[in-house]
JSON list of C-alpha atoms in Angstrom, two decimals:
[
{"chain": "B", "resi": 298, "resn": "UNK", "atom": "CA", "xyz": [0.00, 0.00, 0.00]},
{"chain": "B", "resi": 299, "resn": "UNK", "atom": "CA", "xyz": [1.26, 3.50, -0.75]},
{"chain": "B", "resi": 300, "resn": "UNK", "atom": "CA", "xyz": [-0.11, 6.69, 0.75]},
{"chain": "B", "resi": 301, "resn": "UNK", "atom": "CA", "xyz": [0.97, 10.26, -0.03]},
{"chain": "B", "resi": 302, "resn": "UNK", "atom": "CA", "xyz": [0.46, 12.58, 2.95]},
{"chain": "B", "resi": 303, "resn": "UNK", "atom": "CA", "xyz": [1.29, 16.21, 3.66]},
{"chain": "B", "resi": 304, "resn": "UNK", "atom": "CA", "xyz": [3.80, 16.71, 6.49]},
{"chain": "B", "resi": 305, "resn": "UNK", "atom": "CA", "xyz": [1.31, 18.30, 8.89]},
{"chain": "B", "resi": 306, "resn": "UNK", "atom": "CA", "xyz": [-1.03, 15.24, 8.59]},
{"chain": "B", "resi": 307, "resn": "UNK", "atom": "CA", "xyz": [1.66, 12.60, 9.22]},
{"chain": "B", "resi": 308, "resn": "UNK", "atom": "CA", "xyz": [0.80, 12.03, 12.88]},
{"chain": "B", "resi": 309, "resn": "UNK", "atom": "CA", "xyz": [-2.89, 11.40, 12.21]},
{"chain": "B", "resi": 310, "resn": "UNK", "atom": "CA", "xyz": [-2.23, 8.94, 9.37]},
{"chain": "B", "resi": 311, "resn": "UNK", "atom": "CA", "xyz": [0.22, 6.95, 11.50]},
{"chain": "B", "resi": 312, "resn": "UNK", "atom": "CA", "xyz": [-2.39, 6.82, 14.25]},
{"chain": "B", "resi": 313, "resn": "UNK", "atom": "CA", "xyz": [-5.01, 5.56, 11.80]},
{"chain": "B", "resi": 314, "resn": "UNK", "atom": "CA", "xyz": [-2.65, 3.02, 10.26]},
{"chain": "B", "resi": 315, "resn": "UNK", "atom": "CA", "xyz": [-1.70, 1.63, 13.69]},
{"chain": "B", "resi": 316, "resn": "UNK", "atom": "CA", "xyz": [-5.28, 0.40, 14.24]},
{"chain": "B", "resi": 317, "resn": "UNK", "atom": "CA", "xyz": [-5.53, -1.42, 10.88]},
{"chain": "B", "resi": 318, "resn": "UNK", "atom": "CA", "xyz": [-4.20, -4.95, 10.44]},
{"chain": "B", "resi": 319, "resn": "UNK", "atom": "CA", "xyz": [-2.48, -4.89, 7.02]},
{"chain": "B", "resi": 320, "resn": "UNK", "atom": "CA", "xyz": [-0.85, -7.89, 5.26]},
{"chain": "B", "resi": 321, "resn": "UNK", "atom": "CA", "xyz": [2.00, -5.71, 3.98]},
{"chain": "B", "resi": 322, "resn": "UNK", "atom": "CA", "xyz": [3.87, -2.86, 5.65]},
{"chain": "B", "resi": 323, "resn": "UNK", "atom": "CA", "xyz": [2.53, 0.64, 5.15]},
{"chain": "B", "resi": 324, "resn": "UNK", "atom": "CA", "xyz": [4.93, 3.08, 3.47]},
{"chain": "B", "resi": 325, "resn": "UNK", "atom": "CA", "xyz": [4.35, 6.78, 4.00]},
{"chain": "B", "resi": 326, "resn": "UNK", "atom": "CA", "xyz": [5.73, 9.39, 1.63]},
{"chain": "B", "resi": 327, "resn": "UNK", "atom": "CA", "xyz": [5.89, 12.93, 2.98]},
{"chain": "B", "resi": 328, "resn": "UNK", "atom": "CA", "xyz": [5.72, 15.69, 0.38]},
{"chain": "B", "resi": 329, "resn": "UNK", "atom": "CA", "xyz": [5.97, 19.43, 0.70]},
{"chain": "B", "resi": 330, "resn": "UNK", "atom": "CA", "xyz": [2.71, 21.26, 0.17]},
{"chain": "B", "resi": 331, "resn": "UNK", "atom": "CA", "xyz": [2.40, 22.66, -3.34]},
{"chain": "B", "resi": 332, "resn": "UNK", "atom": "CA", "xyz": [1.58, 26.30, -3.92]},
{"chain": "B", "resi": 333, "resn": "UNK", "atom": "CA", "xyz": [-1.15, 27.39, -6.32]},
{"chain": "B", "resi": 334, "resn": "UNK", "atom": "CA", "xyz": [0.03, 28.74, -9.66]},
{"chain": "B", "resi": 335, "resn": "UNK", "atom": "CA", "xyz": [-1.31, 32.23, -8.79]},
{"chain": "B", "resi": 336, "resn": "UNK", "atom": "CA", "xyz": [0.97, 32.37, -5.74]},
{"chain": "B", "resi": 337, "resn": "UNK", "atom": "CA", "xyz": [3.95, 31.15, -7.76]},
{"chain": "B", "resi": 338, "resn": "UNK", "atom": "CA", "xyz": [3.27, 33.83, -10.38]},
{"chain": "B", "resi": 339, "resn": "UNK", "atom": "CA", "xyz": [3.14, 36.52, -7.70]},
{"chain": "B", "resi": 340, "resn": "UNK", "atom": "CA", "xyz": [6.47, 35.34, -6.27]},
{"chain": "B", "resi": 341, "resn": "UNK", "atom": "CA", "xyz": [8.08, 35.72, -9.70]},
{"chain": "B", "resi": 342, "resn": "UNK", "atom": "CA", "xyz": [7.07, 39.37, -9.95]},
{"chain": "B", "resi": 343, "resn": "UNK", "atom": "CA", "xyz": [7.85, 40.30, -6.35]},
{"chain": "B", "resi": 344, "resn": "UNK", "atom": "CA", "xyz": [10.48, 42.90, -7.33]},
{"chain": "B", "resi": 345, "resn": "UNK", "atom": "CA", "xyz": [8.18, 44.65, -9.82]},
{"chain": "B", "resi": 346, "resn": "UNK", "atom": "CA", "xyz": [6.76, 47.15, -7.28]},
{"chain": "B", "resi": 347, "resn": "UNK", "atom": "CA", "xyz": [10.29, 48.16, -6.29]},
{"chain": "B", "resi": 348, "resn": "UNK", "atom": "CA", "xyz": [11.23, 48.82, -9.91]},
{"chain": "B", "resi": 349, "resn": "UNK", "atom": "CA", "xyz": [8.02, 50.76, -10.48]},
{"chain": "B", "resi": 350, "resn": "UNK", "atom": "CA", "xyz": [8.72, 52.83, -7.36]},
{"chain": "B", "resi": 351, "resn": "UNK", "atom": "CA", "xyz": [12.22, 53.67, -8.57]},
{"chain": "B", "resi": 352, "resn": "UNK", "atom": "CA", "xyz": [10.88, 54.59, -12.00]},
{"chain": "B", "resi": 353, "resn": "UNK", "atom": "CA", "xyz": [8.19, 56.82, -10.52]},
{"chain": "B", "resi": 354, "resn": "UNK", "atom": "CA", "xyz": [10.70, 58.51, -8.21]},
{"chain": "B", "resi": 355, "resn": "UNK", "atom": "CA", "xyz": [12.94, 59.25, -11.19]},
{"chain": "B", "resi": 356, "resn": "UNK", "atom": "CA", "xyz": [9.98, 60.61, -13.15]},
{"chain": "B", "resi": 357, "resn": "UNK", "atom": "CA", "xyz": [8.98, 62.81, -10.22]},
{"chain": "B", "resi": 358, "resn": "UNK", "atom": "CA", "xyz": [12.52, 64.16, -9.93]},
{"chain": "B", "resi": 359, "resn": "UNK", "atom": "CA", "xyz": [12.71, 64.88, -13.64]},
{"chain": "B", "resi": 360, "resn": "UNK", "atom": "CA", "xyz": [9.29, 66.54, -13.59]},
{"chain": "B", "resi": 361, "resn": "UNK", "atom": "CA", "xyz": [10.25, 68.81, -10.70]},
{"chain": "B", "resi": 362, "resn": "UNK", "atom": "CA", "xyz": [13.56, 69.71, -12.38]},
{"chain": "B", "resi": 363, "resn": "UNK", "atom": "CA", "xyz": [11.76, 70.51, -15.64]},
{"chain": "B", "resi": 364, "resn": "UNK", "atom": "CA", "xyz": [9.07, 72.58, -13.92]},
{"chain": "B", "resi": 365, "resn": "UNK", "atom": "CA", "xyz": [11.62, 74.54, -11.91]},
{"chain": "B", "resi": 366, "resn": "UNK", "atom": "CA", "xyz": [13.93, 75.09, -14.88]},
{"chain": "B", "resi": 367, "resn": "UNK", "atom": "CA", "xyz": [10.97, 76.40, -16.90]},
{"chain": "B", "resi": 368, "resn": "UNK", "atom": "CA", "xyz": [9.88, 78.64, -14.02]},
{"chain": "B", "resi": 369, "resn": "UNK", "atom": "CA", "xyz": [13.40, 80.00, -13.48]},
{"chain": "B", "resi": 370, "resn": "UNK", "atom": "CA", "xyz": [13.83, 80.56, -17.21]},
{"chain": "B", "resi": 371, "resn": "UNK", "atom": "CA", "xyz": [10.52, 82.40, -17.51]},
{"chain": "B", "resi": 372, "resn": "UNK", "atom": "CA", "xyz": [11.19, 84.46, -14.38]},
{"chain": "B", "resi": 373, "resn": "UNK", "atom": "CA", "xyz": [14.86, 85.18, -14.95]},
{"chain": "B", "resi": 374, "resn": "UNK", "atom": "CA", "xyz": [14.21, 88.92, -15.32]},
{"chain": "B", "resi": 375, "resn": "UNK", "atom": "CA", "xyz": [12.34, 89.03, -11.99]},
{"chain": "B", "resi": 376, "resn": "UNK", "atom": "CA", "xyz": [15.17, 87.13, -10.32]},
{"chain": "B", "resi": 377, "resn": "UNK", "atom": "CA", "xyz": [17.67, 89.57, -11.84]},
{"chain": "B", "resi": 378, "resn": "UNK", "atom": "CA", "xyz": [15.66, 92.55, -10.54]},
{"chain": "B", "resi": 379, "resn": "UNK", "atom": "CA", "xyz": [15.56, 90.97, -7.07]},
{"chain": "B", "resi": 380, "resn": "UNK", "atom": "CA", "xyz": [19.32, 90.38, -7.22]},
{"chain": "B", "resi": 381, "resn": "UNK", "atom": "CA", "xyz": [19.79, 94.04, -8.22]},
{"chain": "B", "resi": 382, "resn": "UNK", "atom": "CA", "xyz": [17.63, 95.16, -5.30]},
{"chain": "B", "resi": 383, "resn": "UNK", "atom": "CA", "xyz": [19.77, 93.19, -2.85]},
{"chain": "B", "resi": 384, "resn": "UNK", "atom": "CA", "xyz": [18.78, 89.52, -2.94]},
{"chain": "B", "resi": 385, "resn": "UNK", "atom": "CA", "xyz": [21.77, 87.34, -2.12]},
{"chain": "B", "resi": 386, "resn": "UNK", "atom": "CA", "xyz": [22.55, 84.09, -3.87]},
{"chain": "B", "resi": 387, "resn": "UNK", "atom": "CA", "xyz": [21.35, 82.25, -0.79]},
{"chain": "B", "resi": 388, "resn": "UNK", "atom": "CA", "xyz": [17.99, 84.05, -0.92]},
{"chain": "B", "resi": 389, "resn": "UNK", "atom": "CA", "xyz": [17.57, 83.20, -4.61]},
{"chain": "B", "resi": 390, "resn": "UNK", "atom": "CA", "xyz": [18.39, 79.57, -3.85]},
{"chain": "B", "resi": 391, "resn": "UNK", "atom": "CA", "xyz": [15.95, 79.58, -0.91]},
{"chain": "B", "resi": 392, "resn": "UNK", "atom": "CA", "xyz": [13.12, 81.05, -2.99]},
{"chain": "B", "resi": 393, "resn": "UNK", "atom": "CA", "xyz": [13.56, 78.36, -5.64]},
{"chain": "B", "resi": 394, "resn": "UNK", "atom": "CA", "xyz": [13.78, 75.66, -2.96]},
{"chain": "B", "resi": 395, "resn": "UNK", "atom": "CA", "xyz": [10.49, 76.91, -1.51]},
{"chain": "B", "resi": 396, "resn": "UNK", "atom": "CA", "xyz": [8.95, 76.70, -4.97]},
{"chain": "B", "resi": 397, "resn": "UNK", "atom": "CA", "xyz": [10.23, 73.11, -5.33]},
{"chain": "B", "resi": 398, "resn": "UNK", "atom": "CA", "xyz": [8.81, 72.25, -1.92]},
{"chain": "B", "resi": 399, "resn": "UNK", "atom": "CA", "xyz": [5.42, 73.71, -2.85]},
{"chain": "B", "resi": 400, "resn": "UNK", "atom": "CA", "xyz": [5.32, 71.72, -6.08]},
{"chain": "B", "resi": 401, "resn": "UNK", "atom": "CA", "xyz": [6.03, 68.54, -4.12]},
{"chain": "B", "resi": 402, "resn": "UNK", "atom": "CA", "xyz": [3.53, 69.45, -1.39]},
{"chain": "B", "resi": 403, "resn": "UNK", "atom": "CA", "xyz": [0.73, 70.05, -3.91]},
{"chain": "B", "resi": 404, "resn": "UNK", "atom": "CA", "xyz": [1.59, 66.73, -5.55]},
{"chain": "B", "resi": 405, "resn": "UNK", "atom": "CA", "xyz": [1.45, 64.95, -2.20]},
{"chain": "B", "resi": 406, "resn": "UNK", "atom": "CA", "xyz": [-1.82, 66.60, -1.12]},
{"chain": "B", "resi": 407, "resn": "UNK", "atom": "CA", "xyz": [-3.46, 65.49, -4.37]},
{"chain": "B", "resi": 408, "resn": "UNK", "atom": "CA", "xyz": [-1.56, 62.25, -5.02]},
{"chain": "B", "resi": 409, "resn": "UNK", "atom": "CA", "xyz": [-1.75, 60.47, -1.67]},
{"chain": "B", "resi": 410, "resn": "UNK", "atom": "CA", "xyz": [-5.56, 60.59, -1.28]},
{"chain": "B", "resi": 411, "resn": "UNK", "atom": "CA", "xyz": [-6.12, 59.71, -4.94]},
{"chain": "B", "resi": 412, "resn": "UNK", "atom": "CA", "xyz": [-3.56, 56.90, -4.66]},
{"chain": "B", "resi": 413, "resn": "UNK", "atom": "CA", "xyz": [-5.25, 55.53, -1.55]},
{"chain": "B", "resi": 414, "resn": "UNK", "atom": "CA", "xyz": [-8.67, 55.50, -3.19]},
{"chain": "B", "resi": 415, "resn": "UNK", "atom": "CA", "xyz": [-7.40, 54.02, -6.48]},
{"chain": "B", "resi": 416, "resn": "UNK", "atom": "CA", "xyz": [-5.31, 51.41, -4.65]},
{"chain": "B", "resi": 417, "resn": "UNK", "atom": "CA", "xyz": [-8.21, 50.35, -2.43]},
{"chain": "B", "resi": 418, "resn": "UNK", "atom": "CA", "xyz": [-10.59, 50.03, -5.37]},
{"chain": "B", "resi": 419, "resn": "UNK", "atom": "CA", "xyz": [-8.06, 48.09, -7.48]},
{"chain": "B", "resi": 420, "resn": "UNK", "atom": "CA", "xyz": [-7.12, 45.75, -4.62]},
{"chain": "B", "resi": 421, "resn": "UNK", "atom": "CA", "xyz": [-10.75, 45.12, -3.68]},
{"chain": "B", "resi": 422, "resn": "UNK", "atom": "CA", "xyz": [-11.63, 44.19, -7.28]},
{"chain": "B", "resi": 423, "resn": "UNK", "atom": "CA", "xyz": [-8.57, 41.92, -7.60]},
{"chain": "B", "resi": 424, "resn": "UNK", "atom": "CA", "xyz": [-9.10, 40.22, -4.24]},
{"chain": "B", "resi": 425, "resn": "UNK", "atom": "CA", "xyz": [-12.78, 39.59, -4.93]},
{"chain": "B", "resi": 426, "resn": "UNK", "atom": "CA", "xyz": [-11.95, 38.06, -8.33]},
{"chain": "B", "resi": 427, "resn": "UNK", "atom": "CA", "xyz": [-9.42, 35.72, -6.69]},
{"chain": "B", "resi": 428, "resn": "UNK", "atom": "CA", "xyz": [-11.87, 34.87, -3.93]},
{"chain": "B", "resi": 429, "resn": "UNK", "atom": "CA", "xyz": [-9.53, 36.18, -1.25]},
{"chain": "B", "resi": 430, "resn": "UNK", "atom": "CA", "xyz": [-10.45, 37.96, 1.93]},
{"chain": "B", "resi": 431, "resn": "UNK", "atom": "CA", "xyz": [-10.47, 41.73, 1.48]},
{"chain": "B", "resi": 432, "resn": "UNK", "atom": "CA", "xyz": [-8.78, 43.24, 4.51]},
{"chain": "B", "resi": 433, "resn": "UNK", "atom": "CA", "xyz": [-7.35, 46.67, 3.82]},
{"chain": "B", "resi": 434, "resn": "UNK", "atom": "CA", "xyz": [-4.72, 48.20, 6.07]},
{"chain": "B", "resi": 435, "resn": "UNK", "atom": "CA", "xyz": [-3.47, 51.75, 5.58]},
{"chain": "B", "resi": 436, "resn": "UNK", "atom": "CA", "xyz": [0.20, 52.10, 6.64]},
{"chain": "B", "resi": 437, "resn": "UNK", "atom": "CA", "xyz": [0.16, 55.72, 7.80]},
{"chain": "B", "resi": 438, "resn": "UNK", "atom": "CA", "xyz": [3.80, 55.57, 8.94]},
{"chain": "B", "resi": 439, "resn": "UNK", "atom": "CA", "xyz": [4.88, 54.48, 5.45]},
{"chain": "B", "resi": 440, "resn": "UNK", "atom": "CA", "xyz": [2.89, 57.31, 3.88]},
{"chain": "B", "resi": 441, "resn": "UNK", "atom": "CA", "xyz": [4.46, 59.79, 6.28]},
{"chain": "B", "resi": 442, "resn": "UNK", "atom": "CA", "xyz": [7.96, 58.53, 5.45]},
{"chain": "B", "resi": 443, "resn": "UNK", "atom": "CA", "xyz": [7.11, 58.65, 1.75]},
{"chain": "B", "resi": 444, "resn": "UNK", "atom": "CA", "xyz": [5.89, 62.24, 2.04]},
{"chain": "B", "resi": 445, "resn": "UNK", "atom": "CA", "xyz": [9.07, 63.24, 3.87]},
{"chain": "B", "resi": 446, "resn": "UNK", "atom": "CA", "xyz": [11.24, 61.51, 1.27]},
{"chain": "B", "resi": 447, "resn": "UNK", "atom": "CA", "xyz": [9.39, 63.24, -1.58]},
{"chain": "B", "resi": 448, "resn": "UNK", "atom": "CA", "xyz": [9.84, 66.66, 0.06]},
{"chain": "B", "resi": 449, "resn": "UNK", "atom": "CA", "xyz": [13.54, 66.04, 0.64]},
{"chain": "B", "resi": 450, "resn": "UNK", "atom": "CA", "xyz": [13.93, 64.79, -2.94]},
{"chain": "B", "resi": 451, "resn": "UNK", "atom": "CA", "xyz": [12.18, 67.91, -4.26]},
{"chain": "B", "resi": 452, "resn": "UNK", "atom": "CA", "xyz": [14.45, 70.19, -2.23]},
{"chain": "B", "resi": 453, "resn": "UNK", "atom": "CA", "xyz": [17.57, 68.37, -3.42]},
{"chain": "B", "resi": 454, "resn": "UNK", "atom": "CA", "xyz": [16.34, 68.41, -7.01]},
{"chain": "B", "resi": 455, "resn": "UNK", "atom": "CA", "xyz": [15.53, 72.12, -6.62]},
{"chain": "B", "resi": 456, "resn": "UNK", "atom": "CA", "xyz": [19.22, 72.79, -6.03]},
{"chain": "B", "resi": 457, "resn": "UNK", "atom": "CA", "xyz": [19.98, 72.31, -9.73]},
{"chain": "B", "resi": 458, "resn": "UNK", "atom": "CA", "xyz": [17.91, 75.23, -11.10]},
{"chain": "B", "resi": 459, "resn": "UNK", "atom": "CA", "xyz": [18.44, 77.20, -7.89]},
{"chain": "B", "resi": 460, "resn": "UNK", "atom": "CA", "xyz": [22.21, 77.15, -8.22]},
{"chain": "B", "resi": 461, "resn": "UNK", "atom": "CA", "xyz": [21.91, 78.02, -11.89]},
{"chain": "B", "resi": 462, "resn": "UNK", "atom": "CA", "xyz": [19.71, 81.03, -11.10]},
{"chain": "B", "resi": 463, "resn": "UNK", "atom": "CA", "xyz": [21.91, 82.11, -8.20]},
{"chain": "B", "resi": 464, "resn": "UNK", "atom": "CA", "xyz": [25.03, 82.10, -10.40]},
{"chain": "B", "resi": 465, "resn": "UNK", "atom": "CA", "xyz": [23.47, 84.19, -13.18]},
{"chain": "B", "resi": 466, "resn": "UNK", "atom": "CA", "xyz": [24.68, 87.79, -13.27]},
{"chain": "B", "resi": 467, "resn": "UNK", "atom": "CA", "xyz": [21.81, 90.32, -13.08]},
{"chain": "B", "resi": 468, "resn": "UNK", "atom": "CA", "xyz": [23.46, 92.72, -15.55]},
{"chain": "B", "resi": 469, "resn": "UNK", "atom": "CA", "xyz": [23.70, 90.05, -18.25]},
{"chain": "B", "resi": 470, "resn": "UNK", "atom": "CA", "xyz": [20.07, 89.07, -17.77]},
{"chain": "B", "resi": 471, "resn": "UNK", "atom": "CA", "xyz": [18.71, 92.63, -17.74]},
{"chain": "B", "resi": 472, "resn": "UNK", "atom": "CA", "xyz": [20.66, 93.70, -20.83]}
]
């Protein structure tokens, strides 16, 4: 007789087999539980969210750089007038950093709530189609850390156009 049994059921099968009088010995084969193909597919794409996060962070950085460069370029005369009136390079850099921070803050104020709603709807639809339990948990600490990281990234990215504007000579711009 041959019986295939999962490892967690081994004790109960041995107990059952002990009470049966068999003409031949009973051989038990213990196998590891097999995972459904959906779970195996999900394990193969486990790193995909990390790559998407990196791609989105790069796109955000490039978007902020482009927006700030366009704003500095279109306002170069105003910056030159402010420099002529007494703005220091540090003040020019600070004003552009504030602008970068405001761009990031507006993006966070709009993006996080919309992302939460879209993520909840998408996950609920997916989980219901798979027949899984829908239990949604909102990681507020992770969102707070994400918001802080985005603000810091925007300020660092804002250094590029800020330094460029701070180095420009007002006389050359106003000519």
